[in-house]
Each structure stands twice: as structure tokens, then as C-alpha cells.
Amino acid sequence: MNILQSLLLAFGLFFIQPLFLVGVALVLLAKSRRISYDRKQLRATIYKDNFEIKRFLVWGLLPGLLLSALTVFAGMPVTLDWIILYQIVTILSLGLGYRFIHPIFTFSVTSLVLLALTYFEVTTNQFFSMPENWYSPLNQGLPVAYELTQVSFIIALLLLLSTVLVLQTGNLSKFIPRFLATKRGKLVAKYRMTPFWLVPLLLVIPGEGFRPFFDWWPVFSVGNQTYSFFLLPVLMGLRYTVQAQIPKEAKERLLKDFLGLSVAGMVLFALTFWLKEFAIFGLLVLMIGGVFVLYRHRKREQKWSFRFGPAEQGLRVIAIRPGSPAEKMGVGIGDALLECNERQLHTIEDLNEALFSNRAYCHLKVNRIDNEIVLSETAIYEDDPHDLGLITLEEIKLVK
């Protein structure tokens, strides 16, 4: 078997790894649940495209390519037991939802657990019968463990920086409302944001890698050292709820906090060149700092009042179908419709009657979520099955 065939086989393993299969299953499940919820609670499917699948497969391609080039050319190796433990930690973390799937949590836990096992002199041979040339911090000792901790720290830090860029430039405007009743019995909407994507990361593995188990696995020699490559599916996920802030502003505040965490991480990484043990503190800072950023967001949401509750005047918009007349008029989530075709709106029946009064054209008076009053108008076509293509809070009834 030549090198090209070996590389193709190794590449094919990417698609049968547990994390890739679990990630695809979660994305398909999320899409199915979204459509089912829309039909049950909203009586219409807001987004008909497969945005969850596109986001999962596309968002991480460029960061994965850049980070893979860096890990390979800079020579940042990881070991196979780290890869195996990472997949276990990530799958277990999925039990907590998407909140702690990001590498600042999963990489940190993986590396710290492996370092602790090495410190207490736990070896792989205590659990499994491994080949003598198996390269592992559990077998090689603390120097290898500290080096691995430093490598995983810088990769986690770079993935955090890529998260800031991806979420800043990516389309995170698909808002699916969820509903709850306040203590006063008023219905309010909230939006659970769960960005979830995959980063294919090519890693360098010292030693012969899987060669003791698969004789076709490609191994390359540099001087007296042997290396192999492994394409790892890294799951990237976060979860936060927006009910008191404008979604765009909430995302910007979160990204600003994550950027601050990245700066602190870069300072600690610089210190690792003086003392590798600083990588331990770096991983702890990333992990605890990530929890603090999400906690700070939650406190902001609890401090402010519900932004997507009933409007003091008009009808509160909670969802807009892409390509609809409402979107063309610039109506946004959280806006309040004050008038339609010169008719004041107090109930959903008022809106329906105003639309039926002129089936070819619509003129709206809208109170923006930032309290700016605007006028907008557009043509409405008879074949539009949802009229304006928006859903208001006043027409929702909780379905259990």
C-alpha cells in the first residue's frame, strides 16, 4: 500500500470517529426538533433551509485549515491517549448540552486529567496491554505530560480566538422563539442560541501512532524521530439564552468577554516559554474564565427586564420568515407594530382586518426595539401563504 492510499484511508477514518458521528446525529436531531416545534407551537416553519447542517460543516473549515497548517509546521505534537481521552470527555460533556462543548472546557479537562494521571504514575499497561513503543505521557513521564499540556493550551487558545472571529462573521441571525409565563401570567419570548460547528484539525503524533494496530498507517521520519498524522473532529459549541437583551448586542458583549479571556490566555502562554508549568494555570484560566463569561451573560439577562414581552402599544414581533414582505420592509425581532394600513393595532384581529382591507399593499408604522418610530411599506402578493410573514407574541398560545 503506497503513501497516498494510506493517507486516504487515514482521512476516511475521520468520518467514522465517534465525535463526527455524534456531531452529525446532534445536528440532524436539532433540525428535526426545530421543525417539529415550529409546526406545533408557531403553526408554521420559519426557516426551511438546513442552516444547522451548513453551519456545522462549513464554519470550521477555514479555521481548521489554518490551525492544521500551524500545528504541523510548528511541530506541536499530541499523543493518542490524549485524543482518546478528549473524545470521551467531549461525549460526556454533551450530557450538559452545548454549553461546555467548546475546547476551552474539553481540552482543558482532557489535559488536566492526563497530567494528574501521569503525576500519580498511572500507566496505560495498568489498564490495557499496550505495545512497548507506545508513546504516551503515562509511559514517558511528567516532561512529556508538561509538553503536551503546553501544546493543548495553545491549541485551545487559538480555537477560542477562531471562535470570536467565526461568531463575529458568521450568520447567527436564525432566531427560534421559546416561550414562558412570568409570575404575573404574561407570556414572554426568549431565544436560546446554540452555535455548534465542527473543526477538522490535523494533528502530529510522535511515534508510530496507530502503526502497531494498523500496519497500513502512514509513518514519516524526521531525523531519528518518527511521526504520524491524525485528523481529529473537534466539536465547537456554546449555549446562551437571550430574553432581556437584543440578540446582536448580547453576542457582541459575549465576544468582547471572550476576547478579554483570549488576551489573558496569550499572556500566560508567553510565560510558558519561561516555565512550562504555567500551561496548567493557562488551562485553568481558560476553563474558569469560560464559565465566568457565561455566568456574566446570565447575570445580565437576569438584571434587565424582559425585552420580548407584550408591547405597551401595538403587537410584538417574535419571528420573521426569510424573504417575506416583513423582512423586505425591515421589520425586526422585538419590534412593535403600531399601525397597519392606517389602522391602530391592539389585537391580532386588528392586523388581519387591516391586511384584508388591502391585499395588494401594506403600510406599517413600527416602533423599533430601540424605540425609534419608522414607517415602511411594500407590495403583498396573493400567493403569499403567510401574508406579512411574521409572527407576533399576541397570537401565541402555549402548547404543552
CSV table of N, CA and C in Angstrom, one decimal, residues 272-333:
chain,number,residue,atom,x,y,z
A,272,THR,N,4.8,30.4,29.5
A,272,THR,CA,5.1,29.0,29.4
A,272,THR,C,6.5,28.8,28.8
A,273,PHE,N,7.0,29.7,28.0
A,273,PHE,CA,8.3,29.6,27.4
A,273,PHE,C,9.4,29.7,28.5
A,274,TRP,N,9.0,30.4,29.6
A,274,TRP,CA,9.9,30.5,30.7
A,274,TRP,C,9.8,29.3,31.6
A,275,LEU,N,8.5,28.9,31.8
A,275,LEU,CA,8.3,27.8,32.7
A,275,LEU,C,7.0,27.0,32.2
A,276,LYS,N,7.2,25.8,31.7
A,276,LYS,CA,6.1,25.1,31.1
A,276,LYS,C,4.9,24.9,32.0
A,277,GLU,N,5.2,24.8,33.3
A,277,GLU,CA,4.1,24.6,34.3
A,277,GLU,C,3.0,25.7,34.2
A,278,PHE,N,3.4,26.9,33.6
A,278,PHE,CA,2.4,27.9,33.5
A,278,PHE,C,1.2,27.5,32.6
A,279,ALA,N,1.4,26.5,31.8
A,279,ALA,CA,0.4,26.0,30.9
A,279,ALA,C,-0.8,25.4,31.7
A,280,ILE,N,-0.5,24.9,32.9
A,280,ILE,CA,-1.5,24.4,33.8
A,280,ILE,C,-2.4,25.5,34.2
A,281,PHE,N,-1.8,26.6,34.7
A,281,PHE,CA,-2.6,27.8,35.0
A,281,PHE,C,-3.4,28.3,33.8
A,282,GLY,N,-2.8,28.3,32.7
A,282,GLY,CA,-3.5,28.7,31.5
A,282,GLY,C,-4.7,28.0,31.2
A,283,LEU,N,-4.6,26.6,31.3
A,283,LEU,CA,-5.8,25.8,31.1
A,283,LEU,C,-6.9,26.1,32.1
A,284,LEU,N,-6.5,26.3,33.3
A,284,LEU,CA,-7.5,26.6,34.4
A,284,LEU,C,-8.1,27.9,34.2
A,285,VAL,N,-7.3,28.9,33.7
A,285,VAL,CA,-7.9,30.2,33.4
A,285,VAL,C,-8.9,30.2,32.3
A,286,LEU,N,-8.6,29.4,31.2
A,286,LEU,CA,-9.5,29.3,30.1
A,286,LEU,C,-10.8,28.6,30.5
A,287,MET,N,-10.7,27.6,31.4
A,287,MET,CA,-11.9,26.8,31.8
A,287,MET,C,-12.7,27.7,32.7
A,288,ILE,N,-12.1,28.2,33.8
A,288,ILE,CA,-12.8,29.0,34.8
A,288,ILE,C,-13.3,30.3,34.1
A,289,GLY,N,-12.4,30.9,33.3
A,289,GLY,CA,-12.9,32.1,32.6
A,289,GLY,C,-14.0,31.9,31.7
A,290,GLY,N,-14.1,30.8,31.0
A,290,GLY,CA,-15.2,30.5,30.2
A,290,GLY,C,-16.5,30.4,30.9
A,291,VAL,N,-16.4,29.7,32.1
A,291,VAL,CA,-17.6,29.6,33.0
A,291,VAL,C,-18.0,31.0,33.4
A,292,PHE,N,-17.1,31.9,33.8
A,292,PHE,CA,-17.4,33.2,34.3
A,292,PHE,C,-18.0,34.0,33.2
A,293,VAL,N,-17.6,33.9,31.9
A,293,VAL,CA,-18.2,34.7,30.8
A,293,VAL,C,-19.6,34.3,30.6
A,294,LEU,N,-19.9,33.0,30.7
A,294,LEU,CA,-21.3,32.6,30.5
A,294,LEU,C,-22.1,33.0,31.7
A,295,TYR,N,-21.5,32.9,32.9
A,295,TYR,CA,-22.2,33.4,34.1
A,295,TYR,C,-22.5,34.9,34.1
A,296,ARG,N,-21.6,35.6,33.6
A,296,ARG,CA,-21.8,37.1,33.5
A,296,ARG,C,-22.9,37.4,32.5
A,297,HIS,N,-23.0,36.7,31.4
A,297,HIS,CA,-24.1,36.9,30.5
A,297,HIS,C,-25.4,36.5,31.2
A,298,ARG,N,-25.4,35.5,31.9
A,298,ARG,CA,-26.7,35.1,32.6
A,298,ARG,C,-27.1,36.2,33.6
A,299,LYS,N,-26.2,36.8,34.3
A,299,LYS,CA,-26.5,37.8,35.3
A,299,LYS,C,-27.0,39.1,34.5
A,300,ARG,N,-26.5,39.4,33.4
A,300,ARG,CA,-27.0,40.5,32.6
A,300,ARG,C,-28.5,40.2,32.2
A,301,GLU,N,-28.8,39.0,31.8
A,301,GLU,CA,-30.1,38.6,31.4
A,301,GLU,C,-31.1,38.8,32.6
A,302,GLN,N,-30.6,38.4,33.8
A,302,GLN,CA,-31.5,38.4,35.0
A,302,GLN,C,-31.6,39.9,35.5
A,303,LYS,N,-30.7,40.7,35.3
A,303,LYS,CA,-30.7,42.1,35.8
A,303,LYS,C,-31.7,42.9,35.0
A,304,TRP,N,-31.8,42.7,33.7
A,304,TRP,CA,-32.7,43.6,32.9
A,304,TRP,C,-34.0,43.0,32.7
A,305,SER,N,-35.0,43.8,32.3
A,305,SER,CA,-36.4,43.3,32.2
A,305,SER,C,-36.5,42.5,30.9
A,306,PHE,N,-37.7,41.8,30.8
A,306,PHE,CA,-37.9,41.0,29.6
A,306,PHE,C,-38.2,42.0,28.4
A,307,ARG,N,-37.3,41.8,27.4
A,307,ARG,CA,-37.4,42.7,26.2
A,307,ARG,C,-38.5,42.2,25.2
A,308,PHE,N,-38.8,40.9,25.2
A,308,PHE,CA,-39.7,40.3,24.2
A,308,PHE,C,-41.0,39.9,24.9
A,309,GLY,N,-41.5,40.8,25.8
A,309,GLY,CA,-42.8,40.6,26.4
A,309,GLY,C,-43.8,41.4,25.6
A,310,PRO,N,-45.1,41.5,26.1
A,310,PRO,CA,-46.1,42.2,25.4
A,310,PRO,C,-45.7,43.7,25.3
A,311,ALA,N,-46.0,44.3,24.1
A,311,ALA,CA,-45.7,45.7,23.9
A,311,ALA,C,-46.7,46.6,24.6
A,312,GLU,N,-46.2,47.7,25.1
A,312,GLU,CA,-47.2,48.7,25.7
A,312,GLU,C,-48.2,49.2,24.7
A,313,GLN,N,-47.7,49.3,23.4
A,313,GLN,CA,-48.6,49.7,22.3
A,313,GLN,C,-48.3,48.8,21.1
A,314,GLY,N,-49.3,48.3,20.5
A,314,GLY,CA,-49.1,47.5,19.3
A,314,GLY,C,-48.9,46.0,19.6
A,315,LEU,N,-48.3,45.4,18.6
A,315,LEU,CA,-48.1,43.9,18.6
A,315,LEU,C,-46.6,43.6,18.5
A,316,ARG,N,-46.1,42.8,19.4
A,316,ARG,CA,-44.7,42.5,19.5
A,316,ARG,C,-44.3,41.4,18.5
A,317,VAL,N,-43.3,41.6,17.6
A,317,VAL,CA,-42.9,40.7,16.6
A,317,VAL,C,-41.9,39.8,17.2
A,318,ILE,N,-42.1,38.4,17.1
A,318,ILE,CA,-41.1,37.5,17.7
A,318,ILE,C,-40.5,36.6,16.7
A,319,ALA,N,-40.9,36.6,15.4
A,319,ALA,CA,-40.3,35.7,14.4
A,319,ALA,C,-40.7,36.3,13.0
A,320,ILE,N,-39.7,36.2,12.1
A,320,ILE,CA,-39.9,36.7,10.8
A,320,ILE,C,-39.4,35.6,9.8
A,321,ARG,N,-40.2,35.3,8.8
A,321,ARG,CA,-39.8,34.3,7.8
A,321,ARG,C,-38.8,35.0,6.7
A,322,PRO,N,-37.7,34.4,6.4
A,322,PRO,CA,-36.8,34.9,5.4
A,322,PRO,C,-37.5,35.1,4.1
A,323,GLY,N,-37.2,36.2,3.4
A,323,GLY,CA,-37.7,36.5,2.1
A,323,GLY,C,-39.2,37.0,2.1
A,324,SER,N,-39.7,37.2,3.3
A,324,SER,CA,-41.1,37.6,3.4
A,324,SER,C,-41.3,39.1,3.2
A,325,PRO,N,-42.5,39.6,3.0
A,325,PRO,CA,-42.7,41.1,2.9
A,325,PRO,C,-42.2,41.8,4.2
A,326,ALA,N,-42.4,41.2,5.4
A,326,ALA,CA,-42.0,41.8,6.6
A,326,ALA,C,-40.5,42.0,6.6
A,327,GLU,N,-39.7,41.0,6.1
A,327,GLU,CA,-38.3,41.2,6.1
A,327,GLU,C,-37.9,42.3,5.1
A,328,LYS,N,-38.6,42.4,3.9
A,328,LYS,CA,-38.3,43.4,2.9
A,328,LYS,C,-38.6,44.8,3.5
A,329,MET,N,-39.5,44.9,4.4
A,329,MET,CA,-39.8,46.2,5.0
A,329,MET,C,-38.9,46.5,6.1
A,330,GLY,N,-38.0,45.6,6.5
A,330,GLY,CA,-37.0,45.9,7.5
A,330,GLY,C,-37.6,45.7,8.9
A,331,VAL,N,-38.7,45.0,9.1
A,331,VAL,CA,-39.2,44.7,10.4
A,331,VAL,C,-38.3,43.7,11.1
A,332,GLY,N,-38.0,43.9,12.3
A,332,GLY,CA,-37.0,43.0,13.1
A,332,GLY,C,-37.7,42.4,14.3
A,333,ILE,N,-37.0,41.4,14.8
A,333,ILE,CA,-37.5,40.7,16.0
A,333,ILE,C,-37.4,41.7,17.2
